[in-house]
Coordinates of C-alpha atoms and ligand atoms in Angstrom, one line a residue:
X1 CA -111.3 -11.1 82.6
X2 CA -109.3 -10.7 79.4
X3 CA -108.9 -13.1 76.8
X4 CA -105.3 -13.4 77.7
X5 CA -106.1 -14.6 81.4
X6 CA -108.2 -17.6 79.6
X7 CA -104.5 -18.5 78.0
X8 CA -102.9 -18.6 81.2
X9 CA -101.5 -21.6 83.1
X10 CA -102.3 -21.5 86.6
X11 CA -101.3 -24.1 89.3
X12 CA -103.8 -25.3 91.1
X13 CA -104.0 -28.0 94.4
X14 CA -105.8 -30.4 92.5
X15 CA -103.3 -33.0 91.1
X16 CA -104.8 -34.3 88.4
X17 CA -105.1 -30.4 87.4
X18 CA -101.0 -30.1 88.0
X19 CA -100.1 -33.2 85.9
X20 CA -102.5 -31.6 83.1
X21 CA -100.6 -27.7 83.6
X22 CA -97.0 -29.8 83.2
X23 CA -98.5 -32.1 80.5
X24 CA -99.5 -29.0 78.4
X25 CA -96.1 -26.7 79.2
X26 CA -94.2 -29.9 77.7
X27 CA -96.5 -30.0 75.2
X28 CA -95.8 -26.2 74.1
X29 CA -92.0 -27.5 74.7
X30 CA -91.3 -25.2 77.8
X31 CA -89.9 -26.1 81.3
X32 CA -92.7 -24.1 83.7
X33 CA -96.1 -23.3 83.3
X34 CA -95.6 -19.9 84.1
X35 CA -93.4 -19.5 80.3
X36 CA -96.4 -20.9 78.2
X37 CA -97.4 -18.1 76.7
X38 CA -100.3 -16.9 75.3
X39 CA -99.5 -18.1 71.1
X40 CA -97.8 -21.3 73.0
X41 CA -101.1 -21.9 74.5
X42 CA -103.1 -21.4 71.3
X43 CA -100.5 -24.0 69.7
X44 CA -101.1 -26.5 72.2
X45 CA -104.8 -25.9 72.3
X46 CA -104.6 -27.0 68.4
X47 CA -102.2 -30.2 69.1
X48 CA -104.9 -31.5 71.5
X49 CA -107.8 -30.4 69.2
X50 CA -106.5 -32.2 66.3
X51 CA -105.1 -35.2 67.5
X52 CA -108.5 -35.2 69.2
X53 CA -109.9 -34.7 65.1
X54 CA -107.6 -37.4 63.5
X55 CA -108.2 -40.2 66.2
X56 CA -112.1 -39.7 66.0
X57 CA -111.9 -40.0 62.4
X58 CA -110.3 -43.4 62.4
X59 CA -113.8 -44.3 64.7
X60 CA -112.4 -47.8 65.3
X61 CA -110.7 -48.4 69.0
X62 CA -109.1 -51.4 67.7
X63 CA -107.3 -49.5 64.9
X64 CA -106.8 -46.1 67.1
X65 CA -105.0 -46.5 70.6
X66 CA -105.5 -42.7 71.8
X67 CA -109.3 -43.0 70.5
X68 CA -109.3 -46.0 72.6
X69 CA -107.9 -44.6 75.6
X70 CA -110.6 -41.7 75.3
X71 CA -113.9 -44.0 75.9
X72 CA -111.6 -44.3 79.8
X73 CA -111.3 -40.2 80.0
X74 CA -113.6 -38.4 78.0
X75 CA -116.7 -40.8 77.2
X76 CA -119.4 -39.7 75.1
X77 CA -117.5 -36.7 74.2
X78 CA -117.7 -35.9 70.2
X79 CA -114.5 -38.1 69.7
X80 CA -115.6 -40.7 71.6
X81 CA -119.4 -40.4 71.1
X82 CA -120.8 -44.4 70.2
X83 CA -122.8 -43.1 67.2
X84 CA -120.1 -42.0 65.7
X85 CA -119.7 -45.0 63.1
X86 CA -123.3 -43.5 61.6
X87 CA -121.5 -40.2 60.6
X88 CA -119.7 -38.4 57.8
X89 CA -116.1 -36.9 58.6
X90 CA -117.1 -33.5 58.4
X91 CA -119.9 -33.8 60.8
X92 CA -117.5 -35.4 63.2
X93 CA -114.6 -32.9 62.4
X94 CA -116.8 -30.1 63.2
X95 CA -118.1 -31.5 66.7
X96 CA -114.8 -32.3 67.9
X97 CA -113.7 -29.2 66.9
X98 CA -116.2 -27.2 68.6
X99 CA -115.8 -29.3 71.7
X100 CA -112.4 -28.3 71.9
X101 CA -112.7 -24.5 71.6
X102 CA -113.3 -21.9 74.3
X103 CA -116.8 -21.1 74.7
X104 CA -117.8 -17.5 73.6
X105 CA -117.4 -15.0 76.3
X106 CA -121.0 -14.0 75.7
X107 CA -122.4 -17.3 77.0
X108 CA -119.5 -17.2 80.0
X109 CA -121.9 -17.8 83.3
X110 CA -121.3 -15.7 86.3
X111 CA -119.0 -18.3 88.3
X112 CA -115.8 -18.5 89.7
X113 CA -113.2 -21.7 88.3
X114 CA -113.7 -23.9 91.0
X115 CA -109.5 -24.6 91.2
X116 CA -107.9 -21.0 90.0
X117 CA -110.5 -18.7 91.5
X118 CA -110.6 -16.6 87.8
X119 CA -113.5 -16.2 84.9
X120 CA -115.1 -19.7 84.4
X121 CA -115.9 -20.0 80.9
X122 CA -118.9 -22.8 81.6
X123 CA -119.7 -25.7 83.7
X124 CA -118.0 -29.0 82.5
X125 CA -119.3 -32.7 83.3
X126 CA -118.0 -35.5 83.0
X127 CA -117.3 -35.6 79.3
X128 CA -114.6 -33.2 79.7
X129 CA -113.2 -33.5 83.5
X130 CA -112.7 -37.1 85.5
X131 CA -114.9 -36.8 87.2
X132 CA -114.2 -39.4 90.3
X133 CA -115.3 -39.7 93.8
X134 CA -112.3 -40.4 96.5
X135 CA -112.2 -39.4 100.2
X136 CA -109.7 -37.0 99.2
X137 CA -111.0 -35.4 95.6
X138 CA -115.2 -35.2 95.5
X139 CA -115.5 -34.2 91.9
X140 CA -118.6 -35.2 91.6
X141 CA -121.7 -33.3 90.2
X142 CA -124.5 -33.4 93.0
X143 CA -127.5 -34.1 91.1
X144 CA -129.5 -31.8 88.7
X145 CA -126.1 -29.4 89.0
X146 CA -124.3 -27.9 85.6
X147 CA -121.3 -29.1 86.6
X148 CA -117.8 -27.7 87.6
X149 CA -117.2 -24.5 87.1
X150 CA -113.8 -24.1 85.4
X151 CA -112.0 -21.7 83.6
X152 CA -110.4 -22.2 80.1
X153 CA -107.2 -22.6 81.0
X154 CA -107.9 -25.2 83.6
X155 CA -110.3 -27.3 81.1
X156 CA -107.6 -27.5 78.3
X157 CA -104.9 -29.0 81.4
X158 CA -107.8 -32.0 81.7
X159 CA -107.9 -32.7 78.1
X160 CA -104.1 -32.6 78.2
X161 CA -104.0 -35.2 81.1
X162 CA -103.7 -38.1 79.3
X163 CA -100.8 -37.4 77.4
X164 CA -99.0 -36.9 80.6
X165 CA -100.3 -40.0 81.9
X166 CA -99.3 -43.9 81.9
X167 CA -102.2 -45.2 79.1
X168 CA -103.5 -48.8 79.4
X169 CA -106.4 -48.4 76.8
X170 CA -108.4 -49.1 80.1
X171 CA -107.6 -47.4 84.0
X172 CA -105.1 -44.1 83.7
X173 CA -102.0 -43.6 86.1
X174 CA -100.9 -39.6 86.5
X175 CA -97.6 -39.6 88.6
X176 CA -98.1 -36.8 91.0
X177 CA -95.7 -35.1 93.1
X178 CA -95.7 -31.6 95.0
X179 CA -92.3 -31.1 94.1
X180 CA -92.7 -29.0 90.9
X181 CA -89.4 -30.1 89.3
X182 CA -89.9 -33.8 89.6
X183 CA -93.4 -33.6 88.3
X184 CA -92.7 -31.1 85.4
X185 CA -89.4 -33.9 84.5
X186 CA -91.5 -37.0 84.7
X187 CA -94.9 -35.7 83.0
X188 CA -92.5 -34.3 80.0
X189 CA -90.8 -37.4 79.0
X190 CA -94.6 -39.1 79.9
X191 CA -95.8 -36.8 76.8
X192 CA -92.9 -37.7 74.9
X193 CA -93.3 -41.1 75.4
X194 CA -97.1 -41.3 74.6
X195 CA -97.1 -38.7 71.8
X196 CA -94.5 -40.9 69.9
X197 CA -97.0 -43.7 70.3
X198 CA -100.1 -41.6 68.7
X199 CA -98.0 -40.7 66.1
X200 CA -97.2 -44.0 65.1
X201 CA -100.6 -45.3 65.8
X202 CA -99.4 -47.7 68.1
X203 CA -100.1 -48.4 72.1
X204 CA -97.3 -47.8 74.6
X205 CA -94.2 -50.6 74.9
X206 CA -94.9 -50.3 78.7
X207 CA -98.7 -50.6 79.0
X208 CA -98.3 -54.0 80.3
X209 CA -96.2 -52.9 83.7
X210 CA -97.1 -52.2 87.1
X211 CA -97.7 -48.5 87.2
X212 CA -95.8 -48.5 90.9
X213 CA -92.8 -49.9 88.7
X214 CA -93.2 -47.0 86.8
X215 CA -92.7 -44.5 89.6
X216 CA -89.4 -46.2 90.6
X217 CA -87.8 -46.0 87.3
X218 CA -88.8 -42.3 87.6
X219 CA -87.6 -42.2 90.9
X220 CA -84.2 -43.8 89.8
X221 CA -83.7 -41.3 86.9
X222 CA -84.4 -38.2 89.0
X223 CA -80.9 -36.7 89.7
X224 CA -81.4 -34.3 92.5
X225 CA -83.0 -35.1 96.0
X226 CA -86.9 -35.3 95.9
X227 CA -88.2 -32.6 98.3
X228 CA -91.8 -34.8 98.4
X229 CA -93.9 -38.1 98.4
X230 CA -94.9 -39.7 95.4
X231 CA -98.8 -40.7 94.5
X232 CA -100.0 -42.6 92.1
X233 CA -103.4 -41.4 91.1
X234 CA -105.3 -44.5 89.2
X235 CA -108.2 -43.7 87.5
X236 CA -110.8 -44.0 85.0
X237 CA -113.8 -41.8 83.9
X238 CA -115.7 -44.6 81.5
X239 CA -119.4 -44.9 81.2
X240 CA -119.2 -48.5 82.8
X241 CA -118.1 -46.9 86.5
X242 CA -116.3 -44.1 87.2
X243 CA -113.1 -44.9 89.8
X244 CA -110.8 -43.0 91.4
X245 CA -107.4 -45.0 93.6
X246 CA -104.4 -43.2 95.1
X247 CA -101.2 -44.8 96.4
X248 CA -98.7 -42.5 98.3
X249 CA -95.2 -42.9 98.7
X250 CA -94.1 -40.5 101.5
X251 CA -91.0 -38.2 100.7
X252 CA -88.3 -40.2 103.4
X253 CA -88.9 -43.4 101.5
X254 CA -89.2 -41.6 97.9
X255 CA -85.8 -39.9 98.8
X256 CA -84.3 -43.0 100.1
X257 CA -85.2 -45.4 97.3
X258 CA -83.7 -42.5 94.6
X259 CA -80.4 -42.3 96.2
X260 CA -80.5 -45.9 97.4
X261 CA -81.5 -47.3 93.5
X262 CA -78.8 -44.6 91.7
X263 CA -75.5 -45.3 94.4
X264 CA -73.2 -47.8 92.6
X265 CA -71.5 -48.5 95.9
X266 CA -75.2 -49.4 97.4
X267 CA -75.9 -51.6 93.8
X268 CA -74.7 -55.1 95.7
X269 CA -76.8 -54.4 98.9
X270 CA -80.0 -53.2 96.4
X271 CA -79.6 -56.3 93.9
X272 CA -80.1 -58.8 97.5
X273 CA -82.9 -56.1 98.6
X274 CA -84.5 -56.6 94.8
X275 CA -84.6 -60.6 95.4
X276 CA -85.5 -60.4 98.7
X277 CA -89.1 -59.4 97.0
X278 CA -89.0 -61.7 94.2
X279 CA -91.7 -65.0 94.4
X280 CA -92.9 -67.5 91.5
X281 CA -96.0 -64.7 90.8
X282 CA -94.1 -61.4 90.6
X283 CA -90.9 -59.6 89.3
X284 CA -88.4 -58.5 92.0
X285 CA -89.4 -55.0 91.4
X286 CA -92.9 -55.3 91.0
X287 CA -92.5 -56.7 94.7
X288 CA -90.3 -53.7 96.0
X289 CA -92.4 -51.2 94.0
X290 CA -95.7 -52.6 95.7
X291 CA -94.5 -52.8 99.4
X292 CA -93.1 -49.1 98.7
X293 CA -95.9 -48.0 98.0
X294 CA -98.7 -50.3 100.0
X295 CA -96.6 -51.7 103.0
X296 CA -92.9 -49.5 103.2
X297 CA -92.3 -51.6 106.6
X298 CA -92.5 -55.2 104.8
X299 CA -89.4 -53.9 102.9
X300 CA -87.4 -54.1 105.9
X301 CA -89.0 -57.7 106.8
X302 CA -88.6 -59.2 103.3
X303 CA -84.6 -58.5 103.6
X304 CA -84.5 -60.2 107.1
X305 CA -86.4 -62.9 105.7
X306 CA -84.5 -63.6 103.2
X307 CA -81.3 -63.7 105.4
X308 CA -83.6 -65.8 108.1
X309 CA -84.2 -68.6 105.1
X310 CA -80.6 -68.5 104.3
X311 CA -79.6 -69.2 107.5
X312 CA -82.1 -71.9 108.3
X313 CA -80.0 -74.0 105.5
X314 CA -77.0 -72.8 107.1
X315 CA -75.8 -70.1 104.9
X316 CA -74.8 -66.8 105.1
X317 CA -74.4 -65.2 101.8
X318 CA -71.8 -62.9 100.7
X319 CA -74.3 -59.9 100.5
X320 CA -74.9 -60.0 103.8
X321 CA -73.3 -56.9 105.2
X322 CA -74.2 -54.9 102.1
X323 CA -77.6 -56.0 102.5
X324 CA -77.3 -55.2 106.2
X325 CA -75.9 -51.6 105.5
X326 CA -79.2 -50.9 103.4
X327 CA -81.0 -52.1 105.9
X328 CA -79.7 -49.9 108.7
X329 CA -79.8 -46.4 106.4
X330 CA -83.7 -47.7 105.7
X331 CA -84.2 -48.1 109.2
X332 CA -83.0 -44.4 110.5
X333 CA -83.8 -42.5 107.5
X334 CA -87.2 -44.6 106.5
X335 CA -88.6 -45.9 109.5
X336 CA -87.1 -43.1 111.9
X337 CA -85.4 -45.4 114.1
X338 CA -83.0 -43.3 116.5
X339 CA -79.4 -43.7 115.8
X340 CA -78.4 -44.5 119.5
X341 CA -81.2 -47.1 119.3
X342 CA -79.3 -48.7 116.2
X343 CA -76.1 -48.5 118.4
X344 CA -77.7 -50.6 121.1
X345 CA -79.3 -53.1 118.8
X346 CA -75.6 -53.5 117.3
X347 CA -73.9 -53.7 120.3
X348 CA -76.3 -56.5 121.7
X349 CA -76.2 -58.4 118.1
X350 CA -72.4 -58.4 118.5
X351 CA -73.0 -60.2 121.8
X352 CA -75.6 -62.6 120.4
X353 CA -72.8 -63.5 117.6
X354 CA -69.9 -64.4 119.9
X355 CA -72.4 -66.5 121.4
X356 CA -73.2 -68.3 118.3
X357 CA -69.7 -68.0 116.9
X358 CA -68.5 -70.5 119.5
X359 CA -70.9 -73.1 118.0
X360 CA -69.1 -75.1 115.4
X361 CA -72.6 -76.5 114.4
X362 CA -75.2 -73.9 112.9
X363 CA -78.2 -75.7 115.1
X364 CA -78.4 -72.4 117.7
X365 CA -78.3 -70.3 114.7
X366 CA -81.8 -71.7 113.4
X367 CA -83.3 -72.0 116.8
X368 CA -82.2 -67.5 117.2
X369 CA -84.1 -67.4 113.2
X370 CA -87.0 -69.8 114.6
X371 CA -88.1 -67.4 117.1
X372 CA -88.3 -64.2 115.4
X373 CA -92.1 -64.9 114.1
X374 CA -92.5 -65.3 117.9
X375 CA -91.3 -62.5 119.8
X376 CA -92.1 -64.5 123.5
X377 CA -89.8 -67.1 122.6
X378 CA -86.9 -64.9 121.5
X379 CA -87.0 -63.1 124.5
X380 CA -86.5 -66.4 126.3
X381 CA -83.8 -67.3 123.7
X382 CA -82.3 -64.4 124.7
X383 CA -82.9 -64.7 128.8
X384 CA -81.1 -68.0 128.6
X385 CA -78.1 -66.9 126.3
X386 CA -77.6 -64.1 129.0
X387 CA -77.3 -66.6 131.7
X388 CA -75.3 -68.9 130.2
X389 CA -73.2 -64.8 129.2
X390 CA -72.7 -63.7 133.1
X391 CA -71.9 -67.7 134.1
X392 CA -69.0 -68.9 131.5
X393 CA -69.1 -65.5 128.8
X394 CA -66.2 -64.4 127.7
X395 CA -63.5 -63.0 130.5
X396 CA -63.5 -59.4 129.0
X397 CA -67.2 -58.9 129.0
X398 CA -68.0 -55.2 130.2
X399 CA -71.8 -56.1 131.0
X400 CA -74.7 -58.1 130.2
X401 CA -76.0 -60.2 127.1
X402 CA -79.1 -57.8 127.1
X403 CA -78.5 -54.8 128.5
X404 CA -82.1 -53.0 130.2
X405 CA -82.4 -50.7 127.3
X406 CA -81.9 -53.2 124.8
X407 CA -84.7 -55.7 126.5
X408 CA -87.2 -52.4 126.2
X409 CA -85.8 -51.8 122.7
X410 CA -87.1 -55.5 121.6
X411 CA -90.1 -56.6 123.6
X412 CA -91.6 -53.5 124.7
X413 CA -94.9 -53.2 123.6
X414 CA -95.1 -49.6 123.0
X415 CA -95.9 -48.8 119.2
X416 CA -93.6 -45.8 119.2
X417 CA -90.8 -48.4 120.1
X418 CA -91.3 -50.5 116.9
X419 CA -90.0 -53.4 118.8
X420 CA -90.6 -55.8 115.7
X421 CA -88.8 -53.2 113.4
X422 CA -85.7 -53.6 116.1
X423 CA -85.9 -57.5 116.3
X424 CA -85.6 -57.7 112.2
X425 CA -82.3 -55.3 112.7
X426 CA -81.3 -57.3 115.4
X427 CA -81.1 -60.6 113.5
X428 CA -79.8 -58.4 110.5
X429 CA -76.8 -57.4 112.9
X430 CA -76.3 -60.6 114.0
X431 CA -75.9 -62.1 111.0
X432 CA -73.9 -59.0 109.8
X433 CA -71.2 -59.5 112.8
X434 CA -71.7 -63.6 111.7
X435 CA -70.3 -62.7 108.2
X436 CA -67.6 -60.2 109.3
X437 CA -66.1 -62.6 111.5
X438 CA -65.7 -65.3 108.6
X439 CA -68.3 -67.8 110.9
X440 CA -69.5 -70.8 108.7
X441 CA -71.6 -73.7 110.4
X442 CA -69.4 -76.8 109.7
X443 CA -73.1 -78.7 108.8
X444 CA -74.0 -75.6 106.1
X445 CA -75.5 -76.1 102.6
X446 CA -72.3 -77.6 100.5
X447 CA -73.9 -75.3 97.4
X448 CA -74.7 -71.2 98.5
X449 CA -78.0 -70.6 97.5
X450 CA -77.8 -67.0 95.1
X451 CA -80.9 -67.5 93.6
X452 CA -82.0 -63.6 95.4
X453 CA -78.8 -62.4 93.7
X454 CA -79.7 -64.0 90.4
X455 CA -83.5 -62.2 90.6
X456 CA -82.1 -59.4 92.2
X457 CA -79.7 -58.7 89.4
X458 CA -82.7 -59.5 86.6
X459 CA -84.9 -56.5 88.3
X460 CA -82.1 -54.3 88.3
X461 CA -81.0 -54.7 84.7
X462 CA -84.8 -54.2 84.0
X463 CA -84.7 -51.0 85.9
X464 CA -81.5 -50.0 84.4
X465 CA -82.8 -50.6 80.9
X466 CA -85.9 -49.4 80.9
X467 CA -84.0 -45.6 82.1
X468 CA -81.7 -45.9 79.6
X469 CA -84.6 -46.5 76.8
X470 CA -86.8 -43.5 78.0
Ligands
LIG501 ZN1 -109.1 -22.3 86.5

């Protein structure tokens, strides 16, 4: 293989390997990997070499945040080596130095790069490659093995990892994403971000957020619609246990929370949504961010819970049918309810509301909220409603309180029915219909209760600001 194919960016299915490829084309100040070439290589291959050089040299973590956050990637490496505090400069320049440049093709063993397929150059360890164990990545070296086979090009994308990762000083976070666009954007101003840091010799502003946070303010400044899921790859290579997490965002609810966080007509619905998730322990968005990317269905029951605990002091707020809207779009395009399914759900909940609405007092509207953690007893909420419907309902009634579908719709339990995904948008609707028709329970709370508008407003501005300072 010629010494230009050892200069070559290659894309690999290893993520880790991808976020290094984009984190070394922004580095050499080009969009794709395939327009690094070869002398934009070579000038990369020196940034990382020297930076490598000049945080070494400092040989104090406290003093040094990149040589810090090297002990978590590349432990025991010449820049990172603990002896390091007993030797002269020159000694250590020349180690890292030497580290950091291509083995000679003489010494090249006869193996295949275990990602590209080309020239290996030598086996690598765990000085040089993270090297942790998942279900899904098994990087690990079986014992009494050299080590990954990799060629050049690939090795240089590890030791360009970090800079297009989040840096903590401790655990790394590489936002991955198979859609090349979004990952080449977000690793680029991620090297930007961290390479202003080295410079200045500081550590990060962020370092102290949630990384998940950090994938919705990418999410929220990515202009065009994101063709995949998200992951969050967590993980840290340091002598005192190598660990390896991953936390996937699948591409219906990556897409959804883009368009949904960037829509100023959506912003009132979002800001409720926000403070639906805030509690006394964690940030609105820290609480979206997390159920996006642990639990995407609790998003769904955190806004009907909110609206439930409004309505058990008698309230309906204002953001009611904004919140509702959000609710419905996350419902069909998240949680791939069927349309016609909504329709019924709707219909039914505009029943259940004419039922309430004759109540002056909101005392039936609590007892509906009461029953939702119990899905037996809102069924028989429901059975009685309907008779009371059919005896003394309303004269121009076309059919039943609950029609058969919408029974099967609620209670059945089939999983592929989602029956508790339909009894949230049910109470959503209701509520929803509650609010259009100008309802209010004469015994309501005399003071409305914004408090999720007033949290929901704080994680906004923080997601606002943050984009706008990146
Ligand atoms: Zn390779």
């Amino acid at each position: 293989m010629s010494r230009d194919e050892q200069a070559r960016l290659v894309l690999t299915a290893h993520p880790l390997q991808r976020v290094g490829t984009y984190a070394v084309a922004a580095l050499a100040r080009r969009r794709r990997p395939e327009d690094v070439d070869a002398g934009a290589f070579a000038e990369v291959e020196g940034v990382l070499r020297e930076d490598a050089v000049r945080s070494a040299l400092v040989r104090d973590t406290k003093r040094d945040f990149w040589l810090k956050c090297s002990f978590s990637v590349f432990p025991n490496s010449p820049m990172a080596h603990p002896s390091n505090g007993k030797k002269d400069d020159e000694t250590i320049r020349s180690a890292v130095r030497r580290w950091r440049t291509m083995p000679d093709p003489t010494g090249w063993p006869d193996a295949d790069c275990v990602l590209c397929g080309r020239q290996a150059v030598e086996f690598f360890g765990k000085v040089d490659v993270p090297l942790a164990e998942s279900d899904i990545y098994r990087n690990t070296t079986p014992r009494g093995h050299d080590g990954m086979a990799l060629c050049w090009p690939c090795v240089v994308c590890f030791y360009a990892l970090p800079y297009g990762c989040r840096l903590t000083g401790g655990p790394l976070t590489a936002l991955h994403s198979w859609h090349d666009a979004f990952l080449g954007g977000t690793t680029a101003r991620r090297v930007g971000h961290n390479r202003q840091s080295f410079t200045l010799g500081g550590s990060p502003r962020d370092k102290t957020v949630d990384s998940e946070v950090v994938a919705l303010w990418e999410l929220r400044r990515y202009g065009e619609p994101i063709r995949s899921g998200v992951e969050l790859l967590v993980f840290t290579n340091n002598n005192r246990g190598q660990a390896l997490t991953i936390e996937s965002m699948e591409q219906p609810l990556a897409e959804w929370l883009r368009r949904t966080m960037r829509s100023p007509q959506l912003k009132r619905g979002f800001k409720a949504l926000l403070g639906a998730h805030w509690t006394p322990r964690q940030t609105a968005a820290v609480g979206l961010a997390r159920n996006a990317f642990r639990e995407p269905a609790r998003i769904l029951g955190a806004a009907a819970r909110l609206l439930a605990e409004r309505g058990e002091r008698g309230v309906i707020p204002d953001y009611t049918a904004d919140l509702a809207e959000l609710c419905r779009s996350f419902a069909i395009e998240v949680m791939s309810m069927n349309p016609k399914d909504m329709t019924e759900i709707q219909a039914t909940a505009a029943r259940v509301a004419t039922v309430l609405g004759t109540q002056e007092s909101g005392g039936r509207l609590k007892e509906f909220y009461a029953t939702l953690k119990e899905p037996a007893r809102m069924r028989h909420w429901l059975m009685r409603r309907g008779v009371d419907w059919a005896l003394v309902g309303p004269k121009d009634a076309d059919g039943p309180l609950m029609t058969s579908r919408a029974m099967e719709l609620l209670f059945d339990p089939d999983p592929d029915i989602q029956a508790w995904l339909n009894r949230q948008m049910l109470l959503v609707a209701v509520l929803e219909e509650l609010h259009t028709r100008g309802w209010r329970p004469k015994d309501g709370a005399q003071v409305a209760e914004e408090l999720a508008e007033e949290h929901g407003a704080e994680g906004l501005q923080a997601l606002e600001e943050e984009v706008e300072a990146r």
